[in-house]
XYZ file of C-alpha atoms in Angstrom:
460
model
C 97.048 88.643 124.307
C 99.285 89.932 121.405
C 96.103 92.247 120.563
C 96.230 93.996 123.218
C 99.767 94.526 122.933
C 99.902 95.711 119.898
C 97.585 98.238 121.545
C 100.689 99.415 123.764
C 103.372 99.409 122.076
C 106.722 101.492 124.014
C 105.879 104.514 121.259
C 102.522 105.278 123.045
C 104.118 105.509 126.255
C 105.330 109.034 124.984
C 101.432 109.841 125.368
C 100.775 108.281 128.415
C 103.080 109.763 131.672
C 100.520 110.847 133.983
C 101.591 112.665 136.533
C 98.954 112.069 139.427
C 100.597 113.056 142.910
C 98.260 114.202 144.699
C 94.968 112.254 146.012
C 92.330 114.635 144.757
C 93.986 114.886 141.493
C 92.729 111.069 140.912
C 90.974 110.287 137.395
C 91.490 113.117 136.684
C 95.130 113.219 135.038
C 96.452 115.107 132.014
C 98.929 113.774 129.909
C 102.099 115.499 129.681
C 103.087 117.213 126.260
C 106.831 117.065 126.786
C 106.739 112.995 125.290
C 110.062 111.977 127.023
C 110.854 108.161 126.299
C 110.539 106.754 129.846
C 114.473 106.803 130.859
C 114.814 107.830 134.353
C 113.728 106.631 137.453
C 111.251 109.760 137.912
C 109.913 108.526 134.237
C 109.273 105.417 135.907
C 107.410 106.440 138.627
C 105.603 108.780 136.377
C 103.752 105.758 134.852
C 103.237 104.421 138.193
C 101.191 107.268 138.762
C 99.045 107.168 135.897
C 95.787 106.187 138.162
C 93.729 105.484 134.768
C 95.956 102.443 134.210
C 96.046 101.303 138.133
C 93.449 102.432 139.677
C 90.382 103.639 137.622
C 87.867 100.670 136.254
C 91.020 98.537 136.571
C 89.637 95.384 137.925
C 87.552 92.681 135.704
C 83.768 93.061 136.794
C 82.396 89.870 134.827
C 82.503 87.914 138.051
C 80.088 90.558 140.204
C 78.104 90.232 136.917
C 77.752 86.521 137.892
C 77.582 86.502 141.477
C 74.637 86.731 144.090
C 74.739 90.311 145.474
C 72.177 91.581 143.468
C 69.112 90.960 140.864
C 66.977 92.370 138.229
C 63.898 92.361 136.518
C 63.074 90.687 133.487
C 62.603 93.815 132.020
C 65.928 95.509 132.671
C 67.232 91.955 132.073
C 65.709 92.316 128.047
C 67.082 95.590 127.606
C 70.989 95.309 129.052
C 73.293 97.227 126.646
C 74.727 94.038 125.841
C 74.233 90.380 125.219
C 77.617 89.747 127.132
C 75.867 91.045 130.760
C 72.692 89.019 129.623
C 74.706 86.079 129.104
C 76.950 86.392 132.359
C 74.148 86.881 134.508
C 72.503 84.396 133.748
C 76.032 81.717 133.352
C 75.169 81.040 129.447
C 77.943 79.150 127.829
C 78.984 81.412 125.432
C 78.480 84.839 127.461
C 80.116 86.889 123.997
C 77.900 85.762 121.350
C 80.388 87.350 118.925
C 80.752 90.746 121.040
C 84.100 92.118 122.172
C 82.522 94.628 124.656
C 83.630 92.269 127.349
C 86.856 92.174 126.277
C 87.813 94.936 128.633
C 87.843 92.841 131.827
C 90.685 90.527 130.121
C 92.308 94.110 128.815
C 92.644 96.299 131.310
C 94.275 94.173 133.719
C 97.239 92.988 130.668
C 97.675 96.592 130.737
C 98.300 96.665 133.978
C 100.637 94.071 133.179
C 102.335 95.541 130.880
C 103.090 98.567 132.297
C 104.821 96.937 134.952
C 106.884 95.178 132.787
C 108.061 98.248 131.311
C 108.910 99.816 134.461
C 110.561 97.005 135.516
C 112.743 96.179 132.246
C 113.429 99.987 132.367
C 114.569 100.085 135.950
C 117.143 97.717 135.701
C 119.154 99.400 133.326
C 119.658 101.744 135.976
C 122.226 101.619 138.278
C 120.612 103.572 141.158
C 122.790 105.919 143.692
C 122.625 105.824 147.430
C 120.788 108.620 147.337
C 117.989 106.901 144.547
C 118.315 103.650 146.506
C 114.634 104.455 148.113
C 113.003 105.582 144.974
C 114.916 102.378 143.304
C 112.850 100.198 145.468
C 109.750 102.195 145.742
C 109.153 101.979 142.114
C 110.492 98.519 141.847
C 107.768 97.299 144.586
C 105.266 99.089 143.069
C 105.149 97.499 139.710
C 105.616 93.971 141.570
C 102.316 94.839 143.439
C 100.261 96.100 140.597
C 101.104 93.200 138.110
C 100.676 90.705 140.758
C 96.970 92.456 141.730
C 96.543 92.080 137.804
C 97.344 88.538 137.930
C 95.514 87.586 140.728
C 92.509 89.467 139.375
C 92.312 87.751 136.129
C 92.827 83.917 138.068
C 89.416 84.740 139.847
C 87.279 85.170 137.143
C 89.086 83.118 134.131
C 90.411 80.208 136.078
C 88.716 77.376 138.448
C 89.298 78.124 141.661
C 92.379 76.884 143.722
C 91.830 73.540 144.423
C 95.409 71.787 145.904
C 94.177 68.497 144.292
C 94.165 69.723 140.959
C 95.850 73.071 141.080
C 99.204 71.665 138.876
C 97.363 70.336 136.164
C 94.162 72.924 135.935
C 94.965 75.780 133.618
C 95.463 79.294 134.909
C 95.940 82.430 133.214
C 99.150 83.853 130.903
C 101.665 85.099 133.162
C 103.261 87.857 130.660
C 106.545 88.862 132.641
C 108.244 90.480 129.537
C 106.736 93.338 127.288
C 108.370 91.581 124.006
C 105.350 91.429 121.727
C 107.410 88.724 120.122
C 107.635 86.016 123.221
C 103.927 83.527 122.738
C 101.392 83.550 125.375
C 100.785 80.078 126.991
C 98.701 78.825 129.759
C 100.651 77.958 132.946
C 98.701 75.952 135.746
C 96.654 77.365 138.425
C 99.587 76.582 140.895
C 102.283 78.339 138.873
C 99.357 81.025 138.536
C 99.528 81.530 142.188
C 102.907 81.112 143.100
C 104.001 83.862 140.428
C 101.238 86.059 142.460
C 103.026 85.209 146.453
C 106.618 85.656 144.949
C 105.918 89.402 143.503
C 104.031 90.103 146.159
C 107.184 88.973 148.810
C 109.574 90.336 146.812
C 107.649 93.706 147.203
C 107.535 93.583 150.800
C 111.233 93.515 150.867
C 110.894 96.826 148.585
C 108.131 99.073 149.845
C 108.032 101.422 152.572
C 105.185 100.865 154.755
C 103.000 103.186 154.276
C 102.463 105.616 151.296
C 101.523 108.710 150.900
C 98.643 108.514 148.646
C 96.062 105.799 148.682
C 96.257 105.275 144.789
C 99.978 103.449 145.109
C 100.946 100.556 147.124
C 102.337 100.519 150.481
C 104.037 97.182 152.660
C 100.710 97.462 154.497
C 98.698 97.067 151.386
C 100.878 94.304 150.216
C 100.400 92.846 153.701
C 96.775 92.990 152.594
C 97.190 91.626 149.208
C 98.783 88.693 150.279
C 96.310 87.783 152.801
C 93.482 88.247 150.643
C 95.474 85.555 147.986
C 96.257 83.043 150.946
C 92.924 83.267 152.248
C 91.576 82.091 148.396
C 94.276 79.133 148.145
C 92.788 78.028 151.902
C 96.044 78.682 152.806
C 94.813 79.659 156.400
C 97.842 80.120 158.171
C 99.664 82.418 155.740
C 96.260 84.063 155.422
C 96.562 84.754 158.874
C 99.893 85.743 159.598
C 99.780 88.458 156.111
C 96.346 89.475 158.220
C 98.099 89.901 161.546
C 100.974 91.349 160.330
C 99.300 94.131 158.992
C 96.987 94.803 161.705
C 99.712 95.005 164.111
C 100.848 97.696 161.325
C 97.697 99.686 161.142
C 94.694 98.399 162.733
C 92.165 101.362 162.908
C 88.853 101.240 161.557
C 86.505 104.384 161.091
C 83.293 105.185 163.614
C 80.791 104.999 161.060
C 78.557 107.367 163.171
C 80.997 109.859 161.561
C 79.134 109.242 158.499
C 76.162 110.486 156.675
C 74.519 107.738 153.984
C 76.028 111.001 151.438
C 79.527 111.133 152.437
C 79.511 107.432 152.707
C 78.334 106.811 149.325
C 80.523 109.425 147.519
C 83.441 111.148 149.776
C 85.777 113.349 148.688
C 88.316 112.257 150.744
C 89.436 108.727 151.464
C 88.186 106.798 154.654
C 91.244 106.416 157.262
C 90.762 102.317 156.770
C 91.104 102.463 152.575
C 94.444 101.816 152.896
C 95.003 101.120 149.001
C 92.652 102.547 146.196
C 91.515 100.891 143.498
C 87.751 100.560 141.316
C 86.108 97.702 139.375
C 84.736 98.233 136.466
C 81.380 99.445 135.520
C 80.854 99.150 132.073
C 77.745 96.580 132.354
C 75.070 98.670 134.029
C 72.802 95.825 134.380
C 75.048 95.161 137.812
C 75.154 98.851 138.235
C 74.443 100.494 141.566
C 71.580 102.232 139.767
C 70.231 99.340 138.610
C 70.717 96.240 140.715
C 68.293 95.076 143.158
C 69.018 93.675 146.240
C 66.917 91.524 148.055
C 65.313 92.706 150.797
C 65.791 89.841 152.747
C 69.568 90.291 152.780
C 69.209 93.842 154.017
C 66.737 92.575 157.137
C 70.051 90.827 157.894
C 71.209 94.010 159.632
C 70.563 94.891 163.240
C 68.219 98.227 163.061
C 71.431 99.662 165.474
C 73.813 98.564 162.789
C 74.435 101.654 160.362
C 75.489 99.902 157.577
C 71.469 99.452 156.977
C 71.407 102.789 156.096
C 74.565 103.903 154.941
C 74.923 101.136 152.267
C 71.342 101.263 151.353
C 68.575 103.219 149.825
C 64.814 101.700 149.337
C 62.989 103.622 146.596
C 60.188 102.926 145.141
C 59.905 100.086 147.140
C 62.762 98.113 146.163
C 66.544 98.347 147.975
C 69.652 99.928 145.775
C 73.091 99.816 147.058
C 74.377 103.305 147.245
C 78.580 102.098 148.069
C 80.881 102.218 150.209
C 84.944 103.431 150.246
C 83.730 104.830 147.062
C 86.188 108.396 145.918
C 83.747 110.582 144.065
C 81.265 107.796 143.618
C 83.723 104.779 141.552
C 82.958 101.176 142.873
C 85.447 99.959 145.440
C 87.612 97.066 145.343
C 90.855 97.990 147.048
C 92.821 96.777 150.154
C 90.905 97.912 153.807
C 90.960 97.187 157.599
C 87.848 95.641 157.350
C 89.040 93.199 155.273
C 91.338 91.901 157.701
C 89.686 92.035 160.577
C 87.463 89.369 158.861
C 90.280 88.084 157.044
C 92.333 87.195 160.615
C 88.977 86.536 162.235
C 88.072 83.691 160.094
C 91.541 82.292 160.224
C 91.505 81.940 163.968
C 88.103 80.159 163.730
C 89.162 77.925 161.747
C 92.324 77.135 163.771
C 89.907 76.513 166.640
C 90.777 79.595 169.017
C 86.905 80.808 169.206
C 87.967 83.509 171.564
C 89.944 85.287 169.462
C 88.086 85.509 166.856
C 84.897 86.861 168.052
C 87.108 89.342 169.423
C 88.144 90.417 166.053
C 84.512 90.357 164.663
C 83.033 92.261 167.827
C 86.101 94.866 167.379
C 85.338 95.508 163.742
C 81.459 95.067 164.380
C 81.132 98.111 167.538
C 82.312 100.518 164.979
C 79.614 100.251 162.872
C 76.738 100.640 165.421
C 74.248 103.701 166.171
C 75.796 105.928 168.831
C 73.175 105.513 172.196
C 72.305 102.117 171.347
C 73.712 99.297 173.289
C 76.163 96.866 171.410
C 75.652 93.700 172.452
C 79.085 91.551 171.537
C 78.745 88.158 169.492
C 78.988 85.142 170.841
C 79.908 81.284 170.044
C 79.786 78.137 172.056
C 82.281 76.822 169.525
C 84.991 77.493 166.686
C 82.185 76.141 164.158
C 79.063 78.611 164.984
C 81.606 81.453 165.130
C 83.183 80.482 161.223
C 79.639 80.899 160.822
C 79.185 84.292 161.991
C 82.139 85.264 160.352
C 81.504 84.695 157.128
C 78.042 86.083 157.145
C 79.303 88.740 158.368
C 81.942 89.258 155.684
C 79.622 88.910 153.456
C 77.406 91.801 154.889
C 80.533 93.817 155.446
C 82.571 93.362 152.253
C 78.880 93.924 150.029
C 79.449 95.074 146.135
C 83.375 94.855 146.554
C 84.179 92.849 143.884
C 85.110 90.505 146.539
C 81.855 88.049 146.567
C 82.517 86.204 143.651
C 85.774 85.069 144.733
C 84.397 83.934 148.215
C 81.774 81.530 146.549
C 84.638 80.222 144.468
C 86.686 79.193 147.484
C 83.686 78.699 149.921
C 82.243 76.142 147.583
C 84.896 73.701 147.994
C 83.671 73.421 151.684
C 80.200 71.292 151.333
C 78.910 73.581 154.419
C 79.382 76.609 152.866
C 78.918 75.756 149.346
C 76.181 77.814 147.548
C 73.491 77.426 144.630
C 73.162 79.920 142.751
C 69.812 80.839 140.935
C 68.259 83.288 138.784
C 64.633 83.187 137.498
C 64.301 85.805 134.320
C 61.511 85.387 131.979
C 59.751 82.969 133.497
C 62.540 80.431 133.390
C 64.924 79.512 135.866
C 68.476 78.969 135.587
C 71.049 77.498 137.555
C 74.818 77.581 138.488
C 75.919 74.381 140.771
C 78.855 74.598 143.096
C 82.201 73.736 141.713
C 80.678 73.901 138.397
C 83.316 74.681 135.183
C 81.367 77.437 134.511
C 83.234 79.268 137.408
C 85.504 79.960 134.956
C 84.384 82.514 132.800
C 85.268 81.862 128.825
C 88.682 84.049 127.968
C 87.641 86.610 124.800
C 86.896 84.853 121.815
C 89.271 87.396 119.827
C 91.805 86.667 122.151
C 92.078 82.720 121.505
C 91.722 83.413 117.770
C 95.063 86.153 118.074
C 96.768 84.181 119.916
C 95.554 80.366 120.352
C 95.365 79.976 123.789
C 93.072 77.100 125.055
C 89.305 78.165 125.906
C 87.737 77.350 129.436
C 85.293 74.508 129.402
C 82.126 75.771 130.091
């Protein structure tokens, strides 16, 4: 990663302390002219606000490239901008074919990175007072949470998925915890991947207040969140729970989507109550595109007719179904920390722990805010723990749609043999194929990256 790097060296930090405090200032920062080496604590949480690093585009997109939320036709398919969508789409081995336009998915996120390590190498050369003790931490916690979202962003799309069998010998991703350009990048294990991922992430529980005041930076509630969502990916079902439950008990309120029109929905201007943290994948390959993609209309007869996500998520035109989003601020693609989430995150837990009872109740609680005012909601039901896992994860599926959060769940789900998926995709008349548990679930780390710096390639 020493290219990237390179890229960001302290110097350029003189250009790049954003100052983004308020919530409808967001993308749209100016960099301030006074360029004052970062030195102070407010410095420090100057860069923390610089939504462009943490929040804009920020995480890597190549695995909603690859997953099954979508299609296209073979002739959008022959004209992509690039051969590395082409290729990812359709799970080539070589997805680059010599480009470095994909490059940005392993980028961004090692900026991310190594921001954080600059505010934390910077922050503990201060000695804070009683009176910066707060600020101390809040900054501290901060760049804890956003390298550990980078981290665990990168393990799902350029690592096999956690398996506990072969977790200590599988390779994960390069844990950079220093911004030295000097110190070599290496490949840890998928385990050490992970557990570098929990320990930030509890460290900056101990550090952040628990709730923030704008949706852009992290919270205790969004770490809550984070956590939950990483447990829940290891199969770690009881810590996937308690992260889930702990947070509800926090903040458990969802929004009445009958408060929506399919406009605000798609593009607000303020954030929904549930978004508790703020973040957008990136949208660089506009084959996957919300303009673009197809879904199938299948999927969307999944919905109840009373069930306004039919309408609010989707537009037919011309005959064939677009997604139009949802949590989206001013129209970028969401893939931040919400109530949803763990509603189905706690909900699936419970099922699998065998207490059927509870949740259903979790589903039909997160479910009756998303029906048509006047119509009758009927609750879910299930004669067993079994048929209501089921329901569950369709349902998260449904609920969680274009949230760069799919790809992940066929990852983990396809370690189960009842869950596991096929994928396939049929473009110019030939059909192609992606197994479950296949190698190709890792996606192949930048070609100019393991030239720079040697690291070991994915199998694919």
């Amino acid at each position: 990663m020493k290219n990237l790097f390179i890229k960001l060296t302290p110097i350029m930090l003189l250009f790049l302390l954003f100052s983004c405090k308020k919530e409808d200032e967001f993308l749209s920062a100016k960099p301030n002219q006074s360029l004052v080496i970062p030195a102070t604590l407010d410095d420090y949480e100057n860069l923390l606000n610089n939504n462009r690093i943490f929040n804009q585009y920020t995480d890597p997109s190549l695995g909603h490239v690859s997953s099954d939320e979508y299609y296209v036709t073979d002739a959008l398919f022959n004209v992509a901008n690039t051969n590395t969508e082409r290729n990812a789409y359709i799970w080539a081995k070589d997805i680059y074919q010599g480009e470095t336009f994909g490059d940005s998915d392993w980028d961004v996120p090692y900026q991310q990175v190594y921001y954080s390590n600059v505010i934390l190498e910077g922050i503990s050369k201060i000695t804070p007072t009683t009176a910066q003790q707060v600020q101390f931490n809040r900054i501290k916690g901060s760049a804890l949470f956003f390298r550990a979202w980078a981290f665990n962003a990168l393990v799902q799309n350029y690592a096999m998925p956690y398996d506990p069998v072969t977790s200590a010998t599988d390779l994960g991703i390069p844990l950079r915890l220093t911004s030295d350009l000097n110190v070599k990048s290496t490949r840890p294990t998928v385990k050490e991947t992970y557990e570098r991922v929990v320990s930030d992430l509890k460290l900056a529980t101990q550090l952040l207040p628990e709730n923030s005041n704008q949706k852009t930076l992290p919270s205790g509630i969004a770490v809550l969140g984070l956590l939950s969502r990483v447990y829940l990916t290891m199969g770690d079902f009881t810590n996937a729970y308690d992260a889930a439950n702990k947070y509800l008990q926090k903040n458990s309120v969802l929004t009445n989507y009958n408060t929506l029109t399919p406009r605000t929905f798609a593009i607000h201007t303020t954030f929904l109550s549930e978004d508790i943290f703020h973040t957008s994948f990136q949208t660089s390959y506009a084959m996957a595109g919300r303009s673009k993609a197809l879904i199938d209309p299948s999927f969307v007869a999944s919905y109840d007719n009373n069930d306004l996500r039919k309408t609010l998520m989707f537009k037919l035109a011309s005959g064939v179904y677009h997604f139009v989003g949802s949590y989206d601020y001013r129209g970028f693609p969401y893939s931040g920390i919400a109530t949803d989430e763990m509603y189905l995150n706690r909900a699936e837990c419970s099922a699998r722990a065998g207490n059927t009872d509870a949740a259903m109740a979790d589903l039909n609680n997160l479910l009756k805010t998303r029906w048509k005012t006047g119509s009758v909601f009927t609750p879910y039901q299930a004669a067993n723990a079994d048929i209501a896992l089921k329901q569950i994860l369709a349902e998260r599926k449904k609920e969680l749609f274009f949230r760069s959060i799919r790809w992940t769940d066929i990852r983990r789900l396809n370690k189960e043999k009842e869950f596991a998926v096929t994928l396939s995709r049929t473009i110019n008349g030939k059909t192609y194929i992606l197994p479950p548990n296949d190698k190709r679930f890792a996606l192949p780390i930048p070609n100019s990256e393991i030239q720079l710096s040697g690291l070991q390639q994915n199998e694919r």
